[in-house]
GROMACS .gro file of C-alpha atoms in nm:
model
  433
    1MET     CA    1   5.304  13.027  13.833
    2ARG     CA    2   5.483  13.265  13.603
    3ILE     CA    3   5.812  13.083  13.672
    4LYS     CA    4   5.654  12.749  13.576
    5SER     CA    5   5.525  12.902  13.252
    6LEU     CA    6   5.868  13.036  13.167
    7LEU     CA    7   6.028  12.696  13.237
    8PHE     CA    8   5.771  12.519  13.019
    9TRP     CA    9   5.830  12.772  12.741
   10ALA     CA   10   6.208  12.726  12.762
   11PHE     CA   11   6.174  12.347  12.759
   12SER     CA   12   5.946  12.360  12.456
   13LEU     CA   13   6.214  12.555  12.271
   14LEU     CA   14   6.479  12.299  12.364
   15VAL     CA   15   6.283  11.992  12.248
   16PRO     CA   16   6.316  12.061  11.873
   17ALA     CA   17   6.688  12.126  11.921
   18ILE     CA   18   6.731  11.797  12.108
   19SER     CA   19   6.536  11.605  11.843
   20PHE     CA   20   6.737  11.771  11.567
   21ALA     CA   21   7.065  11.669  11.734
   22ASP     CA   22   6.956  11.305  11.730
   23GLU     CA   23   6.877  11.310  11.358
   24ALA     CA   24   7.134  11.214  11.096
   25LYS     CA   25   7.322  11.522  10.984
   26LEU     CA   26   7.574  11.573  10.705
   27ASP     CA   27   7.928  11.622  10.833
   28THR     CA   28   8.145  11.794  10.575
   29GLY     CA   29   8.467  11.667  10.732
   30ASP     CA   30   8.349  11.304  10.718
   31THR     CA   31   8.225  11.355  10.364
   32ALA     CA   32   8.555  11.504  10.248
   33TRP     CA   33   8.750  11.219  10.409
   34MET     CA   34   8.531  10.947  10.255
   35ILE     CA   35   8.564  11.099   9.908
   36THR     CA   36   8.941  11.114   9.956
   37ALA     CA   37   8.953  10.755  10.084
   38THR     CA   38   8.754  10.640   9.782
   39ALA     CA   39   9.000  10.810   9.546
   40LEU     CA   40   9.289  10.639   9.728
   41VAL     CA   41   9.134  10.295   9.675
   42VAL     CA   42   9.084  10.374   9.306
   43LEU     CA   43   9.456  10.454   9.288
   44MET     CA   44   9.534  10.120   9.453
   45THR     CA   45   9.377   9.931   9.163
   46VAL     CA   46   9.433  10.133   8.846
   47GLY     CA   47   9.774  10.252   8.963
   48GLY     CA   48   9.930  10.033   9.228
   49LEU     CA   49   9.797   9.689   9.133
   50ILE     CA   50   9.858   9.749   8.763
   51LEU     CA   51  10.225   9.824   8.828
   52PHE     CA   52  10.263   9.551   9.093
   53TYR     CA   53  10.120   9.277   8.870
   54GLY     CA   54  10.258   9.420   8.547
   55GLY     CA   55  10.613   9.417   8.679
   56MET     CA   56  10.581   9.058   8.804
   57THR     CA   57  10.464   8.910   8.474
   58ARG     CA   58  10.678   8.834   8.168
   59TYR     CA   59  10.736   9.112   7.916
   60LYS     CA   60  10.526   8.935   7.650
   61ASN     CA   61  10.218   8.933   7.874
   62ILE     CA   62  10.241   9.268   8.053
   63VAL     CA   63   9.977   9.441   7.836
   64ASN     CA   64   9.734   9.154   7.888
   65THR     CA   65   9.794   9.160   8.263
   66VAL     CA   66   9.725   9.533   8.281
   67MET     CA   67   9.414   9.492   8.064
   68MET     CA   68   9.279   9.214   8.285
   69VAL     CA   69   9.312   9.437   8.592
   70LEU     CA   70   9.179   9.750   8.421
   71MET     CA   71   8.879   9.578   8.261
   72ALA     CA   72   8.799   9.391   8.582
   73TYR     CA   73   8.787   9.726   8.759
   74ALA     CA   74   8.563   9.888   8.495
   75ILE     CA   75   8.319   9.598   8.467
   76ALA     CA   76   8.295   9.553   8.844
   77ILE     CA   77   8.207   9.920   8.891
   78VAL     CA   78   7.921   9.900   8.638
   79VAL     CA   79   7.785   9.571   8.775
   80TRP     CA   80   7.807   9.709   9.129
   81PHE     CA   81   7.582  10.005   9.057
   82LEU     CA   82   7.339   9.802   8.845
   83TRP     CA   83   7.267   9.539   9.110
   84GLY     CA   84   7.574   9.453   9.319
   85TYR     CA   85   7.533   9.731   9.575
   86SER     CA   86   7.168   9.646   9.624
   87MET     CA   87   7.244   9.276   9.665
   88ALA     CA   88   7.513   9.353   9.925
   89PHE     CA   89   7.357   9.632  10.129
   90THR     CA   90   6.979   9.599  10.123
   91ASP     CA   91   6.748   9.356  10.302
   92GLY     CA   92   6.696   9.027  10.121
   93TYR     CA   93   6.379   8.833  10.064
   94GLY     CA   94   6.278   8.616  10.360
   95ALA     CA   95   6.529   8.354  10.463
   96LEU     CA   96   6.757   8.452  10.173
   97ASP     CA   97   6.852   8.767  10.365
   98ALA     CA   98   7.101   8.558  10.562
   99ILE     CA   99   7.304   8.520  10.240
  100VAL     CA  100   7.212   8.796   9.995
  101GLY     CA  101   7.017   9.122   9.973
  102GLY     CA  102   6.748   9.227   9.730
  103PHE     CA  103   6.717   9.455   9.426
  104GLY     CA  104   6.546   9.754   9.582
  105LYS     CA  105   6.840   9.986   9.501
  106PHE     CA  106   6.901   9.871   9.143
  107LEU     CA  107   7.109  10.146   8.978
  108MET     CA  108   7.065  10.347   9.300
  109ASN     CA  109   6.689  10.348   9.246
  110GLY     CA  110   6.511  10.543   9.519
  111VAL     CA  111   6.833  10.669   9.678
  112ASP     CA  112   6.818  11.047   9.677
  113TYR     CA  113   7.151  11.221   9.635
  114LYS     CA  114   7.093  11.386   9.972
  115ALA     CA  115   7.030  11.054  10.148
  116LEU     CA  116   7.287  10.988  10.420
  117SER     CA  117   7.485  10.684  10.529
  118GLY     CA  118   7.575  10.794  10.879
  119THR     CA  119   7.719  11.144  10.842
  120TYR     CA  120   7.798  11.148  10.469
  121PRO     CA  121   7.599  11.082  10.148
  122GLU     CA  122   7.495  10.726  10.068
  123TRP     CA  123   7.614  10.786   9.713
  124VAL     CA  124   7.963  10.829   9.857
  125PHE     CA  125   7.928  10.509  10.062
  126ALA     CA  126   7.814  10.316   9.753
  127THR     CA  127   8.107  10.449   9.551
  128PHE     CA  128   8.354  10.365   9.829
  129GLN     CA  129   8.220  10.010   9.843
  130SER     CA  130   8.231   9.978   9.463
  131THR     CA  131   8.609  10.015   9.472
  132PHE     CA  132   8.632   9.724   9.716
  133ALA     CA  133   8.436   9.499   9.482
  134ALA     CA  134   8.652   9.603   9.190
  135ILE     CA  135   8.989   9.548   9.354
  136THR     CA  136   8.883   9.208   9.489
  137ILE     CA  137   8.824   9.052   9.148
  138ALA     CA  138   9.126   9.237   9.005
  139LEU     CA  139   9.346   9.073   9.269
  140ALA     CA  140   9.226   8.728   9.162
  141ALA     CA  141   9.353   8.794   8.809
  142GLY     CA  142   9.707   8.746   8.935
  143ALA     CA  143   9.657   8.371   8.962
  144VAL     CA  144   9.563   8.313   8.597
  145ILE     CA  145   9.754   8.559   8.385
  146GLU     CA  146   9.953   8.429   8.083
  147ARG     CA  147   9.702   8.154   8.002
  148MET     CA  148   9.337   8.259   8.048
  149LYS     CA  149   9.135   8.386   7.751
  150PHE     CA  150   9.054   8.753   7.779
  151SER     CA  151   8.693   8.699   7.673
  152THR     CA  152   8.643   8.430   7.938
  153TRP     CA  153   8.784   8.659   8.202
  154LEU     CA  154   8.542   8.939   8.117
  155VAL     CA  155   8.239   8.712   8.138
  156PHE     CA  156   8.368   8.561   8.462
  157VAL     CA  157   8.405   8.906   8.622
  158ILE     CA  158   8.037   8.987   8.562
  159LEU     CA  159   7.921   8.657   8.708
  160TRP     CA  160   8.164   8.664   8.999
  161ILE     CA  161   8.072   9.010   9.127
  162THR     CA  162   7.707   8.905   9.111
  163PHE     CA  163   7.718   8.559   9.263
  164VAL     CA  164   8.028   8.564   9.485
  165TYR     CA  165   8.133   8.911   9.593
  166ALA     CA  166   7.790   9.063   9.657
  167PRO     CA  167   7.671   8.769   9.872
  168ILE     CA  168   7.994   8.757  10.074
  169ALA     CA  169   7.978   9.134  10.132
  170HIS     CA  170   7.616   9.098  10.246
  171VAL     CA  171   7.692   8.808  10.478
  172VAL     CA  172   7.979   8.987  10.653
  173TRP     CA  173   7.894   9.358  10.621
  174GLY     CA  174   7.541   9.400  10.491
  175GLY     CA  175   7.327   9.230  10.754
  176GLY     CA  176   7.377   8.861  10.670
  177PHE     CA  177   7.426   8.581  10.920
  178LEU     CA  178   7.795   8.643  10.994
  179PHE     CA  179   7.722   9.012  11.047
  180ASP     CA  180   7.455   8.914  11.299
  181ALA     CA  181   7.695   8.668  11.463
  182GLY     CA  182   7.945   8.950  11.526
  183ALA     CA  183   8.221   8.858  11.280
  184LEU     CA  184   8.489   9.128  11.280
  185ASP     CA  185   8.622   9.234  10.941
  186PHE     CA  186   8.719   9.598  10.960
  187ALA     CA  187   8.813   9.656  10.595
  188GLY     CA  188   8.800   9.327  10.407
  189GLY     CA  189   9.011   9.040  10.536
  190THR     CA  190   8.741   8.787  10.447
  191VAL     CA  191   8.530   8.990  10.203
  192VAL     CA  192   8.828   9.100   9.993
  193HIS     CA  193   9.146   8.904  10.051
  194ILE     CA  194   9.041   8.550  10.143
  195ASN     CA  195   8.773   8.585   9.877
  196ALA     CA  196   9.024   8.695   9.610
  197GLY     CA  197   9.289   8.444   9.715
  198VAL     CA  198   9.057   8.143   9.711
  199THR     CA  199   8.909   8.255   9.378
  200GLY     CA  200   9.256   8.276   9.229
  201LEU     CA  201   9.356   7.934   9.363
  202VAL     CA  202   9.044   7.763   9.224
  203LEU     CA  203   9.089   7.926   8.883
  204ALA     CA  204   9.458   7.829   8.874
  205LEU     CA  205   9.375   7.466   8.955
  206LEU     CA  206   9.099   7.449   8.694
  207LEU     CA  207   9.304   7.617   8.420
  208GLY     CA  208   9.611   7.406   8.482
  209LYS     CA  209   9.976   7.508   8.477
  210ARG     CA  210  10.142   7.724   8.215
  211LYS     CA  211  10.301   7.499   7.955
  212ASP     CA  212  10.656   7.603   8.046
  213TYR     CA  213  10.599   7.621   8.422
  214LYS     CA  214  10.900   7.467   8.603
  215LYS     CA  215  11.059   7.395   8.262
  216THR     CA  216  11.211   7.732   8.184
  217ALA     CA  217  11.293   8.039   8.387
  218ILE     CA  218  10.987   8.264   8.419
  219LEU     CA  219  11.129   8.606   8.497
  220PRO     CA  220  10.939   8.922   8.590
  221SER     CA  221  10.952   9.204   8.338
  222SER     CA  222  11.056   9.460   8.601
  223VAL     CA  223  11.087   9.422   8.977
  224VAL     CA  224  11.127   9.800   8.992
  225LEU     CA  225  10.775   9.844   8.852
  226THR     CA  226  10.652   9.591   9.107
  227ALA     CA  227  10.819   9.782   9.392
  228LEU     CA  228  10.665  10.108   9.267
  229GLY     CA  229  10.327   9.934   9.253
  230ALA     CA  230  10.373   9.810   9.609
  231GLY     CA  231  10.449  10.166   9.719
  232LEU     CA  232  10.130  10.296   9.558
  233LEU     CA  233   9.931  10.013   9.714
  234TRP     CA  234  10.077  10.098  10.054
  235PHE     CA  235   9.984  10.463  10.003
  236GLY     CA  236   9.633  10.386   9.877
  237TRP     CA  237   9.572  10.132  10.154
  238PHE     CA  238   9.534  10.417  10.403
  239GLY     CA  239   9.211  10.499  10.221
  240PHE     CA  240   9.117  10.131  10.219
  241ASN     CA  241   9.165  10.083  10.594
  242ALA     CA  242   9.129  10.427  10.751
  243GLY     CA  243   8.836  10.494  10.518
  244SER     CA  244   8.660  10.194  10.668
  245ALA     CA  245   8.617  10.395  10.988
  246PHE     CA  246   8.350  10.576  10.780
  247GLY     CA  247   8.446  10.917  10.909
  248ALA     CA  248   8.728  11.152  11.003
  249ASN     CA  249   8.738  11.017  11.356
  250GLU     CA  250   8.960  10.853  11.615
  251VAL     CA  251   8.909  10.502  11.474
  252ALA     CA  252   9.046  10.624  11.140
  253GLY     CA  253   9.353  10.735  11.334
  254VAL     CA  254   9.385  10.388  11.486
  255ALA     CA  255   9.360  10.228  11.142
  256LEU     CA  256   9.617  10.468  11.001
  257LEU     CA  257   9.877  10.378  11.262
  258THR     CA  258   9.815  10.003  11.269
  259THR     CA  259   9.820   9.977  10.888
  260ASN     CA  260  10.154  10.153  10.858
  261LEU     CA  261  10.315   9.964  11.147
  262ALA     CA  262  10.199   9.616  11.044
  263THR     CA  263  10.312   9.668  10.685
  264ALA     CA  264  10.659   9.779  10.789
  265ALA     CA  265  10.690   9.479  11.021
  266ALA     CA  266  10.592   9.240  10.742
  267VAL     CA  267  10.853   9.384  10.505
  268ILE     CA  268  11.119   9.321  10.768
  269SER     CA  269  11.009   8.965  10.849
  270TRP     CA  270  10.978   8.859  10.481
  271VAL     CA  271  11.324   8.997  10.398
  272LEU     CA  272  11.475   8.835  10.707
  273ILE     CA  273  11.339   8.489  10.636
  274GLU     CA  274  11.435   8.520  10.269
  275TRP     CA  275  11.784   8.627  10.368
  276ILE     CA  276  11.816   8.332  10.604
  277THR     CA  277  11.681   8.070  10.362
  278ALA     CA  278  11.800   8.194  10.021
  279LYS     CA  279  12.100   8.400  10.140
  280LYS     CA  280  11.984   8.699   9.935
  281PRO     CA  281  11.734   8.968  10.032
  282THR     CA  282  11.535   9.063   9.722
  283LEU     CA  283  11.335   9.367   9.618
  284LEU     CA  284  11.054   9.139   9.504
  285GLY     CA  285  11.049   8.983   9.851
  286ALA     CA  286  11.032   9.322  10.021
  287ALA     CA  287  10.747   9.431   9.794
  288SER     CA  288  10.561   9.105   9.857
  289GLY     CA  289  10.614   9.141  10.231
  290ALA     CA  290  10.453   9.483  10.220
  291ILE     CA  291  10.144   9.342  10.053
  292ALA     CA  292  10.127   9.052  10.301
  293GLY     CA  293  10.135   9.299  10.590
  294LEU     CA  294   9.870   9.521  10.434
  295VAL     CA  295   9.645   9.222  10.375
  296ALA     CA  296   9.682   9.081  10.727
  297ILE     CA  297   9.612   9.406  10.909
  298THR     CA  298   9.307   9.488  10.695
  299PRO     CA  299   9.046   9.293  10.901
  300ALA     CA  300   9.199   9.416  11.228
  301ALA     CA  301   9.302   9.773  11.147
  302GLY     CA  302   9.044   9.954  11.360
  303PHE     CA  303   9.026   9.693  11.635
  304VAL     CA  304   9.385   9.649  11.757
  305ASN     CA  305   9.653   9.857  11.926
  306ALA     CA  306  10.012   9.915  11.815
  307ALA     CA  307  10.143   9.597  11.980
  308GLY     CA  308   9.877   9.384  11.812
  309ALA     CA  309   9.953   9.544  11.476
  310LEU     CA  310  10.325   9.475  11.517
  311ILE     CA  311  10.265   9.106  11.589
  312ILE     CA  312  10.008   9.064  11.311
  313GLY     CA  313  10.239   9.228  11.058
  314PHE     CA  314  10.557   9.044  11.155
  315ILE     CA  315  10.385   8.704  11.137
  316ALA     CA  316  10.214   8.804  10.810
  317GLY     CA  317  10.549   8.834  10.636
  318ILE     CA  318  10.638   8.481  10.741
  319VAL     CA  319  10.294   8.344  10.649
  320GLY     CA  320  10.309   8.508  10.305
  321TRP     CA  321  10.659   8.374  10.240
  322PHE     CA  322  10.541   8.027  10.344
  323GLY     CA  323  10.245   8.047  10.105
  324VAL     CA  324  10.464   8.148   9.813
  325TYR     CA  325  10.773   7.931   9.862
  326VAL     CA  326  10.661   7.631  10.066
  327LEU     CA  327  10.289   7.566  10.021
  328LYS     CA  328  10.282   7.628   9.645
  329LYS     CA  329  10.582   7.403   9.592
  330ALA     CA  330  10.438   7.128   9.812
  331LEU     CA  331  10.099   7.127   9.639
  332GLY     CA  332  10.236   7.191   9.290
  333TYR     CA  333   9.979   7.442   9.163
  334ASP     CA  334  10.065   7.733   8.931
  335ASP     CA  335   9.942   8.055   9.090
  336SER     CA  336  10.113   8.293   8.846
  337LEU     CA  337  10.154   8.598   9.071
  338ASP     CA  338  10.080   8.431   9.406
  339ALA     CA  339   9.732   8.568   9.462
  340PHE     CA  340   9.656   8.286   9.707
  341GLY     CA  341  10.002   8.266   9.861
  342VAL     CA  342   9.992   8.632   9.964
  343HIS     CA  343   9.629   8.743   9.975
  344GLY     CA  344   9.468   8.413  10.068
  345MET     CA  345   9.720   8.305  10.331
  346ALA     CA  346   9.779   8.647  10.487
  347GLY     CA  347   9.405   8.713  10.475
  348ILE     CA  348   9.333   8.395  10.669
  349TRP     CA  349   9.597   8.484  10.925
  350GLY     CA  350   9.464   8.839  10.960
  351ALA     CA  351   9.102   8.731  11.004
  352LEU     CA  352   9.202   8.480  11.272
  353ALA     CA  353   9.441   8.721  11.442
  354THR     CA  354   9.162   8.977  11.471
  355GLY     CA  355   8.987   8.745  11.714
  356PHE     CA  356   9.302   8.717  11.925
  357PHE     CA  357   9.413   9.079  11.931
  358ALA     CA  358   9.098   9.292  11.898
  359LEU     CA  359   9.049   9.525  12.193
  360GLN     CA  360   8.709   9.567  12.354
  361PRO     CA  361   8.698   9.947  12.351
  362LEU     CA  362   8.767   9.953  11.977
  363ALA     CA  363   8.522   9.681  11.872
  364TRP     CA  364   8.198   9.770  11.698
  365ASP     CA  365   7.883   9.785  11.911
  366GLY     CA  366   7.720   9.448  11.956
  367SER     CA  367   8.021   9.229  11.880
  368PRO     CA  368   8.070   8.922  12.103
  369LEU     CA  369   8.408   9.064  12.204
  370GLN     CA  370   8.244   9.357  12.378
  371ASN     CA  371   8.075   9.108  12.605
  372GLY     CA  372   8.416   8.984  12.708
  373ASP     CA  373   8.388   8.655  12.516
  374ARG     CA  374   8.732   8.621  12.357
  375MET     CA  375   8.693   8.255  12.267
  376GLY     CA  376   8.346   8.320  12.126
  377GLN     CA  377   8.496   8.588  11.901
  378ILE     CA  378   8.770   8.354  11.779
  379ILE     CA  379   8.509   8.090  11.696
  380VAL     CA  380   8.308   8.344  11.496
  381GLN     CA  381   8.625   8.445  11.310
  382VAL     CA  382   8.693   8.080  11.222
  383GLU     CA  383   8.335   8.043  11.100
  384SER     CA  384   8.373   8.346  10.876
  385ILE     CA  385   8.699   8.211  10.732
  386LEU     CA  386   8.554   7.866  10.662
  387PHE     CA  387   8.232   7.999  10.513
  388THR     CA  388   8.421   8.233  10.280
  389ILE     CA  389   8.657   7.957  10.165
  390VAL     CA  390   8.382   7.701  10.100
  391PHE     CA  391   8.127   7.938   9.944
  392THR     CA  392   8.384   8.110   9.724
  393ALA     CA  393   8.549   7.787   9.609
  394ILE     CA  394   8.222   7.618   9.509
  395MET     CA  395   8.073   7.923   9.338
  396THR     CA  396   8.399   8.011   9.160
  397ALA     CA  397   8.422   7.660   9.015
  398ILE     CA  398   8.063   7.677   8.888
  399LEU     CA  399   8.112   8.024   8.736
  400TYR     CA  400   8.438   7.916   8.573
  401PHE     CA  401   8.265   7.636   8.385
  402VAL     CA  402   7.976   7.864   8.285
  403SER     CA  403   8.219   8.130   8.158
  404SER     CA  404   8.422   7.869   7.974
  405LEU     CA  405   8.110   7.728   7.808
  406LEU     CA  406   7.995   8.073   7.697
  407THR     CA  407   8.332   8.163   7.543
  408GLY     CA  408   8.434   7.834   7.384
  409GLY     CA  409   8.691   7.736   7.644
  410ALA     CA  410   8.878   7.928   7.910
  411ARG     CA  411   9.238   7.863   7.811
  412VAL     CA  412   9.433   8.013   7.523
  413ASP     CA  413   9.586   7.777   7.267
  414GLU     CA  414   9.953   7.678   7.281
  415GLU     CA  415  10.055   7.906   6.994
  416THR     CA  416   9.905   8.209   7.169
  417GLU     CA  417  10.063   8.113   7.499
  418THR     CA  418  10.405   8.077   7.333
  419MET     CA  419  10.377   8.405   7.145
  420GLY     CA  420  10.242   8.589   7.444
  421LEU     CA  421   9.896   8.733   7.493
  422ASP     CA  422  10.005   9.090   7.430
  423GLU     CA  423  10.051   9.057   7.055
  424ALA     CA  424   9.816   8.762   7.003
  425THR     CA  425   9.519   8.913   7.188
  426HIS     CA  426   9.577   9.288   7.194
  427GLY     CA  427   9.818   9.354   6.905
  428GLU     CA  428  10.044   9.558   7.133
  429ARG     CA  429  10.373   9.536   7.318
  430GLY     CA  430  10.439   9.664   7.664
  431PHE     CA  431  10.795   9.759   7.572
  432ASN     CA  432  10.921   9.858   7.227
  433LEU     CA  433  11.294   9.854   7.289
   0.00000   0.00000   0.00000
């Protein structure tokens, strides 16, 4: 009897410990990594993308290009914490939850600073996600620089984060219908890159071509700046992809390796095909290949092995080159810095390739792939690609016309375009030589 009492007493002491182990608990290692990953994504935008885009544009528009990226980042961050985060990552109202969340966390309302998202603070998660929203719209700027009014762009950014990015993020990541269907997007192939690429393409088509497009040589101000920007983007992308493991864990290690390998493979393939077709390997091509590889591996980074990453990256360089030098020429649109050619095309390839190369042990719980349904996963990936393209294209067109109406037209006048937007709009020069 005494032995039974002692066993009961020992068990009663263990129960609270067992219950406590099952509760969410702050992990300082995960928290430190997620803060670091967030800082790396910030560097991608306000460091890497600024240099990458700034070097690609003409010297008379470099200040305007940098301002478009910088202001897009700043505005997106503010809009995100006002209502974007809530719309993306809270439950929506009734049937609308399939597309968009609600406003229960407006300005982080009701979210205590000690509240956790997994093993780290929700405030850290919200900040990490804010950088994704910001870089997505900043990427789209590359399609319209040198001819879009600065005021129109600022209004468009506010509307776009609200009515395009937040719903797409909710649909794929925040509990919407593609999330429920098991769509795999590890770090933003659909949410970020297809979204940004399609947005840029629609804006470029609606704005029309630059007045001297295909009439005079349009030379980048500095391919060296662009290469430096690509290097910073490559560096920061480890936070983008490995950070999307949401912890200092083995999946982050998978994403680290696959991101680096795929990017290197894409640099090689882009330079090779450029060397074969144009007889000269260029620094701009190598830098563009790096971005194509980074984009393509993003949706697959935590789901594939080294062999899958190598294939995805190598093909990404070819797909990106095709988008820039074949597709754009065939269709005749003026995508200034090839936002669609690189991000849109490589993003589509990466999202599709995820369905082909994702490994079951690395897939998130509940995905169709874990049930052994490879074809079912590919179909879901195609659905996510098509939904993102259609939704983004329609909403972007609507928001463009609204922004244009509110700012008295979206395009600068011919005199401003000839002079360059740096002096005409900002009263500054990027280089005073």
